[in-house]
Short mmCIF file of C-alpha atoms in Angstrom, two decimals:
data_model
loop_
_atom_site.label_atom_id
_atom_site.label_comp_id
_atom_site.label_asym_id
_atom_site.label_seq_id
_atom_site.Cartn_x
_atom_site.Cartn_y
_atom_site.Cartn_z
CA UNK C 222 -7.68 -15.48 20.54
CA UNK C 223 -10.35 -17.38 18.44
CA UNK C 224 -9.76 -20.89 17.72
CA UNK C 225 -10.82 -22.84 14.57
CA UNK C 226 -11.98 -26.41 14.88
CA UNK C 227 -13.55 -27.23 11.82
CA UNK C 228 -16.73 -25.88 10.09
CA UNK C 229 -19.48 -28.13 8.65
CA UNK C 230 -21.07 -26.75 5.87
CA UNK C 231 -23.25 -28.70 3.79
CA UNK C 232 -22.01 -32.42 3.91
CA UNK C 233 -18.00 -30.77 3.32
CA UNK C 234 -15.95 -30.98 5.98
CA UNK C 235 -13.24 -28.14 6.04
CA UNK C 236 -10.24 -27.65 7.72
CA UNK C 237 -8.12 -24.80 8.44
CA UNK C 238 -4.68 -23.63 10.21
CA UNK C 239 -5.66 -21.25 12.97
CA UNK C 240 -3.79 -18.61 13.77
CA UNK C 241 -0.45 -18.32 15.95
CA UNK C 242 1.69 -15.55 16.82
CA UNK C 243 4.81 -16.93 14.95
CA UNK C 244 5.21 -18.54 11.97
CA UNK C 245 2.91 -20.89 10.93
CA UNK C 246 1.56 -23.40 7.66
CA UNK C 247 -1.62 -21.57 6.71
CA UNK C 248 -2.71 -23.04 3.41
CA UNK C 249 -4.73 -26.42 4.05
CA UNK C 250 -4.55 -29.64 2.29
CA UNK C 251 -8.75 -28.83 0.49
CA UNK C 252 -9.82 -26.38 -1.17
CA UNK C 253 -13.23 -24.65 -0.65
CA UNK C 254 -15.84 -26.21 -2.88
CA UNK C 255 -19.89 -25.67 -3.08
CA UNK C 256 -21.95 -24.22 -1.54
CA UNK C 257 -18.67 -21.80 -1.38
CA UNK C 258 -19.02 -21.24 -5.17
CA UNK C 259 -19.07 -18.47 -7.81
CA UNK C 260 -22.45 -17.65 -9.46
CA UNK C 261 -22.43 -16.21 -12.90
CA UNK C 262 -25.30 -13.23 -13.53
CA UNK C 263 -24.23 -12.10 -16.66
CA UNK C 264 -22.11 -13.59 -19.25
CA UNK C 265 -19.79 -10.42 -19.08
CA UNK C 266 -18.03 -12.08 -15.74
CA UNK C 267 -16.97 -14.48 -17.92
CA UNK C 268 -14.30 -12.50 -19.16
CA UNK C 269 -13.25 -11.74 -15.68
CA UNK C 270 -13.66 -15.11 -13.86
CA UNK C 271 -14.02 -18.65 -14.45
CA UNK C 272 -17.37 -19.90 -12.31
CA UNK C 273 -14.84 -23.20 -11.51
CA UNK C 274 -12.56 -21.15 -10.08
CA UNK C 275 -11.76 -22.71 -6.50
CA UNK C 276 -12.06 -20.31 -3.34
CA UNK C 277 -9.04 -21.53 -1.36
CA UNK C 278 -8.56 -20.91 2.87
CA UNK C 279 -5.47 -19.51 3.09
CA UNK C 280 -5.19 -18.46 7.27
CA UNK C 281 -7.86 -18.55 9.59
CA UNK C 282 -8.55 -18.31 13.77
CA UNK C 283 -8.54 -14.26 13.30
CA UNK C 284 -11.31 -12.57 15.10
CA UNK C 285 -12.12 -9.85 12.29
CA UNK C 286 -10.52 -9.97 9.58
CA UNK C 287 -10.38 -6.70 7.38
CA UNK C 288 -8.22 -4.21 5.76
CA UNK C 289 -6.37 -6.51 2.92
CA UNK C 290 -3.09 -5.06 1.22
CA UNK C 291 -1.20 -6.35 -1.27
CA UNK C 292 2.58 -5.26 -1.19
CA UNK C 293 4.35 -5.53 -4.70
CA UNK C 294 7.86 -5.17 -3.13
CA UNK C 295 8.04 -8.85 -1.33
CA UNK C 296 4.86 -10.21 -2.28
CA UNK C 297 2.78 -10.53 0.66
CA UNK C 298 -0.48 -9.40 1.83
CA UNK C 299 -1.25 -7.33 4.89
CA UNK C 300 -4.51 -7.16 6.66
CA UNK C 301 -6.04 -5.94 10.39
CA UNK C 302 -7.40 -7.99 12.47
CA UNK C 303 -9.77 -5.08 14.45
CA UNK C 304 -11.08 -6.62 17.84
CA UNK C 305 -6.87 -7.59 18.26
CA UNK C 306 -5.71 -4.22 17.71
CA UNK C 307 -3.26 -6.02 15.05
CA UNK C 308 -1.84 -6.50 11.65
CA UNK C 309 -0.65 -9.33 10.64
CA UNK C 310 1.49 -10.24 7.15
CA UNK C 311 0.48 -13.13 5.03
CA UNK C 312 3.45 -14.91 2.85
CA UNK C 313 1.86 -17.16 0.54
CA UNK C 314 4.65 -18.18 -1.28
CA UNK C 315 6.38 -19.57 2.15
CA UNK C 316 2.57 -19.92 3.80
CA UNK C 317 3.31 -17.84 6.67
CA UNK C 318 1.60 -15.45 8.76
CA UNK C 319 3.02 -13.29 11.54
CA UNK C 320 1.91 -10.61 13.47
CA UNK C 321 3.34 -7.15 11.46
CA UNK C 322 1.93 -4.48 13.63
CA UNK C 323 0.59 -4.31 17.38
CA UNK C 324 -1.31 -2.58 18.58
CA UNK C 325 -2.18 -1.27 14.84
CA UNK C 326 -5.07 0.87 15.88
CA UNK C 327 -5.39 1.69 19.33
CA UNK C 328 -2.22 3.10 21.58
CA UNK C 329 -3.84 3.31 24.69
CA UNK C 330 -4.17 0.68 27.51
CA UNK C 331 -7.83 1.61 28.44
CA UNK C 332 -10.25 0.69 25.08
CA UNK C 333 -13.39 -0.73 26.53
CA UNK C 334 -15.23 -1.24 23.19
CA UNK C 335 -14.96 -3.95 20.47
CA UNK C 336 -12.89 -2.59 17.82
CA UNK C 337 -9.49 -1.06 18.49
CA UNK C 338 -7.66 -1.67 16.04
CA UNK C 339 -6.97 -0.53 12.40
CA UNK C 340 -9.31 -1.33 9.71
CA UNK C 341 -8.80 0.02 6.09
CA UNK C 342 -5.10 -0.18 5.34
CA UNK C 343 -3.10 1.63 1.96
CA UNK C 344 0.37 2.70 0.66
CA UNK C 345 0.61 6.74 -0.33
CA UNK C 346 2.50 8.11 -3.23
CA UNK C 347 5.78 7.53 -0.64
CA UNK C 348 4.96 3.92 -0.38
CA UNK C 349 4.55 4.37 3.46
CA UNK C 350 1.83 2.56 5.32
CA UNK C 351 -1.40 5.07 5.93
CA UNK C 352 -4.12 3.65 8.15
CA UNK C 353 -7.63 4.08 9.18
CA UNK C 354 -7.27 4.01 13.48
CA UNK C 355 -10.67 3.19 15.43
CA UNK C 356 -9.25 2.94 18.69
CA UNK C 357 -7.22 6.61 17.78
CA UNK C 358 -9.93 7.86 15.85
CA UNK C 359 -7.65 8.99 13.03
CA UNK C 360 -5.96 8.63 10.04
CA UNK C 361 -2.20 7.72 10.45
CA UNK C 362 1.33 7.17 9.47
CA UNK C 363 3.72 4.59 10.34
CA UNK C 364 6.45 6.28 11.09
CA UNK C 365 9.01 2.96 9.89
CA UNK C 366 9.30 1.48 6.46
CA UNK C 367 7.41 -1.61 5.20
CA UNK C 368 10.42 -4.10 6.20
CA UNK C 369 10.39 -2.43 10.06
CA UNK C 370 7.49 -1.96 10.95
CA UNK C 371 6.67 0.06 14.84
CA UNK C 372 3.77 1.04 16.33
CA UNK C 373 4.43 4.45 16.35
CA UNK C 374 2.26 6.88 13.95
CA UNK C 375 2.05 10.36 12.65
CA UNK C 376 -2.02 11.74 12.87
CA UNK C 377 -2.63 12.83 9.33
CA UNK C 378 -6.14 13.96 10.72
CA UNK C 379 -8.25 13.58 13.33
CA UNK C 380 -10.62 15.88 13.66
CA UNK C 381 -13.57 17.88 11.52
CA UNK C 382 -14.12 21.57 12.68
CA UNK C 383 -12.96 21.28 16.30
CA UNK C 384 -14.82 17.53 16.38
CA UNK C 385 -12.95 14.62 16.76
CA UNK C 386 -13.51 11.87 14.05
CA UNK C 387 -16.12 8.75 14.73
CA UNK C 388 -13.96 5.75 13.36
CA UNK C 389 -11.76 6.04 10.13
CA UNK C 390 -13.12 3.42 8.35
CA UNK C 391 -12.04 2.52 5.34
CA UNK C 392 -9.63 4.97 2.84
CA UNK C 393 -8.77 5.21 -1.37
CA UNK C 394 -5.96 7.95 -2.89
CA UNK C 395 -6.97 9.29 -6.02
CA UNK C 396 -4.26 9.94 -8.90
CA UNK C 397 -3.47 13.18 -7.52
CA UNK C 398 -2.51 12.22 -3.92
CA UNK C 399 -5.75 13.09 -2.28
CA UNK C 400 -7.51 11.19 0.14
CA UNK C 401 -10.79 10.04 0.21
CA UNK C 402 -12.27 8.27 3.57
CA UNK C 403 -15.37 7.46 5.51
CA UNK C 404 -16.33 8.02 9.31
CA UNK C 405 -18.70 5.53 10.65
CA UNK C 406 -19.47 4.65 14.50
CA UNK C 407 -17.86 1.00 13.98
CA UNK C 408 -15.02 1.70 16.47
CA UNK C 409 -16.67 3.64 19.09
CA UNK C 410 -17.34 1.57 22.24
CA UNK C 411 -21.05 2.24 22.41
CA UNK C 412 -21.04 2.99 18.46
CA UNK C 413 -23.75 5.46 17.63
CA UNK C 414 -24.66 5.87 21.65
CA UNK C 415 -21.07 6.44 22.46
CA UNK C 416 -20.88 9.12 24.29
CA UNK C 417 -17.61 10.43 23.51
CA UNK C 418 -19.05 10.41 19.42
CA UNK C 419 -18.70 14.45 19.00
CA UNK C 420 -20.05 14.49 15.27
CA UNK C 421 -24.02 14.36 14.72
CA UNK C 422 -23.22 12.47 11.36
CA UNK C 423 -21.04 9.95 9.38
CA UNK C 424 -19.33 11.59 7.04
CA UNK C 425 -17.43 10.80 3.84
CA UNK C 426 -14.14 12.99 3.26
CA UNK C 427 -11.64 13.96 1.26
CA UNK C 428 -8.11 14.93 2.74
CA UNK C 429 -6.30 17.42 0.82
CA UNK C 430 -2.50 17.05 0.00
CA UNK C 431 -2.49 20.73 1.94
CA UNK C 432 -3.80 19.33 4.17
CA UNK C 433 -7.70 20.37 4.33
CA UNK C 434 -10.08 18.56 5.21
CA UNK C 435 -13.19 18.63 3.39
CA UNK C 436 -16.80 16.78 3.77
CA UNK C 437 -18.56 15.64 0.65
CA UNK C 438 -21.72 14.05 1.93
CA UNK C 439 -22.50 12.46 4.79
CA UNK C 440 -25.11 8.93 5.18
CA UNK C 441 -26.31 6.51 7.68
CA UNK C 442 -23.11 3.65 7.69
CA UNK C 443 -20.39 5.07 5.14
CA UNK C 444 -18.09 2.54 4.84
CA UNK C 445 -16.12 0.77 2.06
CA UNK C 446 -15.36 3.27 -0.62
CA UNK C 447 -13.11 3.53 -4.34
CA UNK C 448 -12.67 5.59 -7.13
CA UNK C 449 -12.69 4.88 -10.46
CA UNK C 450 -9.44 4.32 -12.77
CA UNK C 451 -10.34 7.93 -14.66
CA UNK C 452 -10.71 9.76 -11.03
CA UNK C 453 -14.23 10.57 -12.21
CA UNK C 454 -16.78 8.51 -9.78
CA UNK C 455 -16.59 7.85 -6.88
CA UNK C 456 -18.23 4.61 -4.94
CA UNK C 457 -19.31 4.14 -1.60
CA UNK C 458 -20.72 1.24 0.44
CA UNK C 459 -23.70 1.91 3.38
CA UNK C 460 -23.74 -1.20 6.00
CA UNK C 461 -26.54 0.13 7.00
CA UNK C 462 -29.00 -3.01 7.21
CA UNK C 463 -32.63 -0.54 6.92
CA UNK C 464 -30.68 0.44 3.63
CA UNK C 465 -27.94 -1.56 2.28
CA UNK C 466 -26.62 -0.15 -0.80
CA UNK C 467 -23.60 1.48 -2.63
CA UNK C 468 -23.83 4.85 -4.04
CA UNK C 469 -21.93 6.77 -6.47
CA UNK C 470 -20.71 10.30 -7.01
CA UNK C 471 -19.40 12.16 -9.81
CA UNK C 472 -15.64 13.85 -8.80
CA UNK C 473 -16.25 17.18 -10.56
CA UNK C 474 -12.81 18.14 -9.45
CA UNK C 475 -10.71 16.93 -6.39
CA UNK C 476 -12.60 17.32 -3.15
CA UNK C 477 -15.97 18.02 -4.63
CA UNK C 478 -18.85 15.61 -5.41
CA UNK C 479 -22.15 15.88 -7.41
CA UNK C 480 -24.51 13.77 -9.37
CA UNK C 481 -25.40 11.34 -5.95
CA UNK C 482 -26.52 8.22 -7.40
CA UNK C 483 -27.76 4.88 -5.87
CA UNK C 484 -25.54 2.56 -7.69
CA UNK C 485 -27.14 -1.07 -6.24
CA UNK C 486 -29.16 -1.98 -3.83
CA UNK C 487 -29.46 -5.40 -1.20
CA UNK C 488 -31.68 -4.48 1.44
CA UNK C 489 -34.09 -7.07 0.59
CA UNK C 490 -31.50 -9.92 0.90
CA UNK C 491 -30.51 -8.48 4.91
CA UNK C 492 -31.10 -11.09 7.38
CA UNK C 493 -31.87 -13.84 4.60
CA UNK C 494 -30.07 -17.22 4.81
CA UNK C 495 -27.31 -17.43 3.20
CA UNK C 496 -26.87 -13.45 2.78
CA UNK C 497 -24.06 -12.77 5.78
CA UNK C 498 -22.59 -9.45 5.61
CA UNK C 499 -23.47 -6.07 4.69
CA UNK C 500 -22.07 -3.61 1.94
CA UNK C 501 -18.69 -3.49 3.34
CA UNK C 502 -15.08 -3.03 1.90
CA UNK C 503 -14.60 -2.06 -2.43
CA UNK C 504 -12.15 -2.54 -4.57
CA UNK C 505 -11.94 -0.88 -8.30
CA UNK C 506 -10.07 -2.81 -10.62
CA UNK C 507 -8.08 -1.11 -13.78
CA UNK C 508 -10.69 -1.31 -15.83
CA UNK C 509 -13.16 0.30 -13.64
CA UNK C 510 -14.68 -3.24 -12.21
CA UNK C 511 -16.12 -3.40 -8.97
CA UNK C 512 -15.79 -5.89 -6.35
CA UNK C 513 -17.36 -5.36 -3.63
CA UNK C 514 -18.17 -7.29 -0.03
CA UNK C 515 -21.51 -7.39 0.78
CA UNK C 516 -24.38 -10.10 1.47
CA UNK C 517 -23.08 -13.31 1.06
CA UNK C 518 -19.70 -12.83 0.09
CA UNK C 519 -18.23 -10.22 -2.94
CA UNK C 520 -20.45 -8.81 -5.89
CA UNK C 521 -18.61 -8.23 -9.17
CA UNK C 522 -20.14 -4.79 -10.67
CA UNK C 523 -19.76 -3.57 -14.29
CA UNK C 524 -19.44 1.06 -14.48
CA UNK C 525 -22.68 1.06 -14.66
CA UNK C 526 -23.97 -0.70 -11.89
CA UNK C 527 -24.97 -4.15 -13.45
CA UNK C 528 -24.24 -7.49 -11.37
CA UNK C 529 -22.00 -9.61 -13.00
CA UNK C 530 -21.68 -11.96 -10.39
CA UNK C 531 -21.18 -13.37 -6.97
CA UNK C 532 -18.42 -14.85 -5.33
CA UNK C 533 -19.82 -17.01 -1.97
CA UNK C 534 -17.93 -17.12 0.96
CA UNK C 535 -19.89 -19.01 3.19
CA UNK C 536 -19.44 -16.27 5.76
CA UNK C 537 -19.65 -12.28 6.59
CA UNK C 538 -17.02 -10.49 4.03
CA UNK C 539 -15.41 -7.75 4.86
CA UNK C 540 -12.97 -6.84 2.08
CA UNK C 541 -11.16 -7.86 -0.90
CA UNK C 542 -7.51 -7.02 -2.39
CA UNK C 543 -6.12 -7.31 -5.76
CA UNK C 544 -2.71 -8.71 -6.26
CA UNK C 545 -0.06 -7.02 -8.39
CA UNK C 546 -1.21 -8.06 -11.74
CA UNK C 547 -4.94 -8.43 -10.31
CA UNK C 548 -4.72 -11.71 -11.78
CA UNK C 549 -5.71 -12.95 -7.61
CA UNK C 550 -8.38 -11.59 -5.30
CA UNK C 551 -7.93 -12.00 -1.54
CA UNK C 552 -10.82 -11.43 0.60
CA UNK C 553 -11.64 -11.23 4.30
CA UNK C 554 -14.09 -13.32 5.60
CA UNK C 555 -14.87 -13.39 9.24
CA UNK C 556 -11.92 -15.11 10.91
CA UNK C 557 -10.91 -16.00 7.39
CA UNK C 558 -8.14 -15.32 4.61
CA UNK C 559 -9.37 -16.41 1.61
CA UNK C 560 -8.19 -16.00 -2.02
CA UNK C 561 -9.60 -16.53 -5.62
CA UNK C 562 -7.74 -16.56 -9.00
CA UNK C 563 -9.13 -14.12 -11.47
CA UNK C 564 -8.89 -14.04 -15.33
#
């Protein structure tokens, strides 16, 4: 498991708990400060954050972080750590984490590639835990309730016309049950030259509550994705570094898409300094906000595709979470947990 020392950024010095398989203290004695900072692009943000809001370490010594869920019943955040095949639960009233789920992703013994676990982690209409599996190459179940969990799933799907599935990625319900999801290469040994990858493309889906599955477009690195509070757009991330960018859709009625638009585009900032991370992980907040990982750390979007601002992480993001009142965003950075108060 990944160790954390300390990181030197700037002239701070930062320290942070790393991470142990019981209980632990995870929130440090500092809090991040600049160049981990919040940059204002438009005075709309103000409304949304305060630009002195401090970005605080809450766990770290993960290897990937990704996957953040809030739970409303007991207050604590869950989130996969991929290249461990875990999940682990954050308490951050009592500032503990524990492992939750292993293995979370991957049930096999055999997994010679670098991402087995789960990634993209929700609660359905049941309030059961639904996950996107790389190492499985489906979306599951947990067969347990919240407060016992067990590594033992049902496959809501795991296949598209006879193929089996790349990587279940990352996953959103709309109001109606229905789930939305992308497929890209991520948790294939070999990724994209894998050669058990039985699909020709990445797709983005939409699982039916009977149980169809349907495609609704397919791109180069689908990956974080979120709809709307109306259910009327749809967003969708591309890590794809030759064209890093979100894109939206219009739902013209569950399961179908039209109107493809490029929302916002950050290819030109790929590979700069400072810009870790690609389009990643989304969240849409209730009144239709976007925050979304990408270079740097999370982007704040307005409906219509305007940057509001910029939340810097110091390192490669790979999702956000709202709290229950989305009053708190938590993020996944790297090997990192990190959290910022919103207004």
């Amino acid at each position: 498991m990944k160790k954390l020392a300390c990181i030197t950024v700037g002239s701070i010095l930062l320290f942070g708990a790393s991470c142990k398989e019981s209980s632990k203290k995870t929130i440090p004695d500092e809090v991040i400060a600049s160049p981990f900072s919040i940059d204002i692009l438009d005075d709309e943000a103000l409304q949304i954050i305060d630009p002195k809001s401090k970005i605080e370490i809450l766990a770290s010594g993960f290897a990937w972080t990704e996957g953040p869920l809030w739970i409303k019943d007991g207050n604590y955040l869950l989130f996969s750590d991929i290249p461990n095949n875990k999940i682990y639960k954050l308490d951050p009233q009592n500032n503990d984490t524990v492992t939750y789920l292993h293995p979370s992703g991957f049930s096999g013994t055999d997994f010679t590639g670098e991402e087995p676990g789960s990634n993209g982690l929700l609660l359905n209409k049941d309030g059961e835990l639904v996950l996107m599996q790389h190492g499985n190459r489906q979306v599951a179940k947990m067969n347990a309730p919240l407060n016992s969990p067990s590594s033992e799933f049902t496959t809501l799907v795991d296949s598209y016309m006879g193929k089996k599935l790349n990587s279940p990625n990352d996953a959103t319900f709309d109001n109606n049950g229905n789930l939305y999801f992308t497929d890209p290469p991520y948790g294939l040994p070999k990724r994209m030259d894998d050669e058990g990858k039985e699909l020709d493309f990445q797709g983005i889906y939409c699982l039916m509550t009977s149980g169809e599955l349907i495609l609704l477009d397919s791109i180069s690195r689908p990956n974080g994705i979120g709809i709307s509070p109306d259910g009327n757009v749809l967003y969708v991330a591309n890590s794809d570094p030759e064209h890093a960018a979100w894109y939206q859709y219009k739902i013209t009625e569950p399961g179908k898409v039209a109107d493809k638009k490029l929302f916002y585009e950050v290819t030109n900032l790929i590979g700069n300094e400072g810009q870790q991370g690609l389009p990643d992980g989304l969240k849409v907040n209730n009144n239709g906000i976007l925050f979304a990982s990408g270079p740097g750390g999370v982007w704040i979007f307005n409906p219509k595709g305007k940057a509001l601002a910029r939340i810097h992480t110091g390192q490669a993001t790979a999702n956000c979470a709202f709290d229950t009142d989305q009053k708190r965003l938590y993020m996944t950075a790297d090997d990192f947990i990190m959290a910022v108060d919103l207004k």
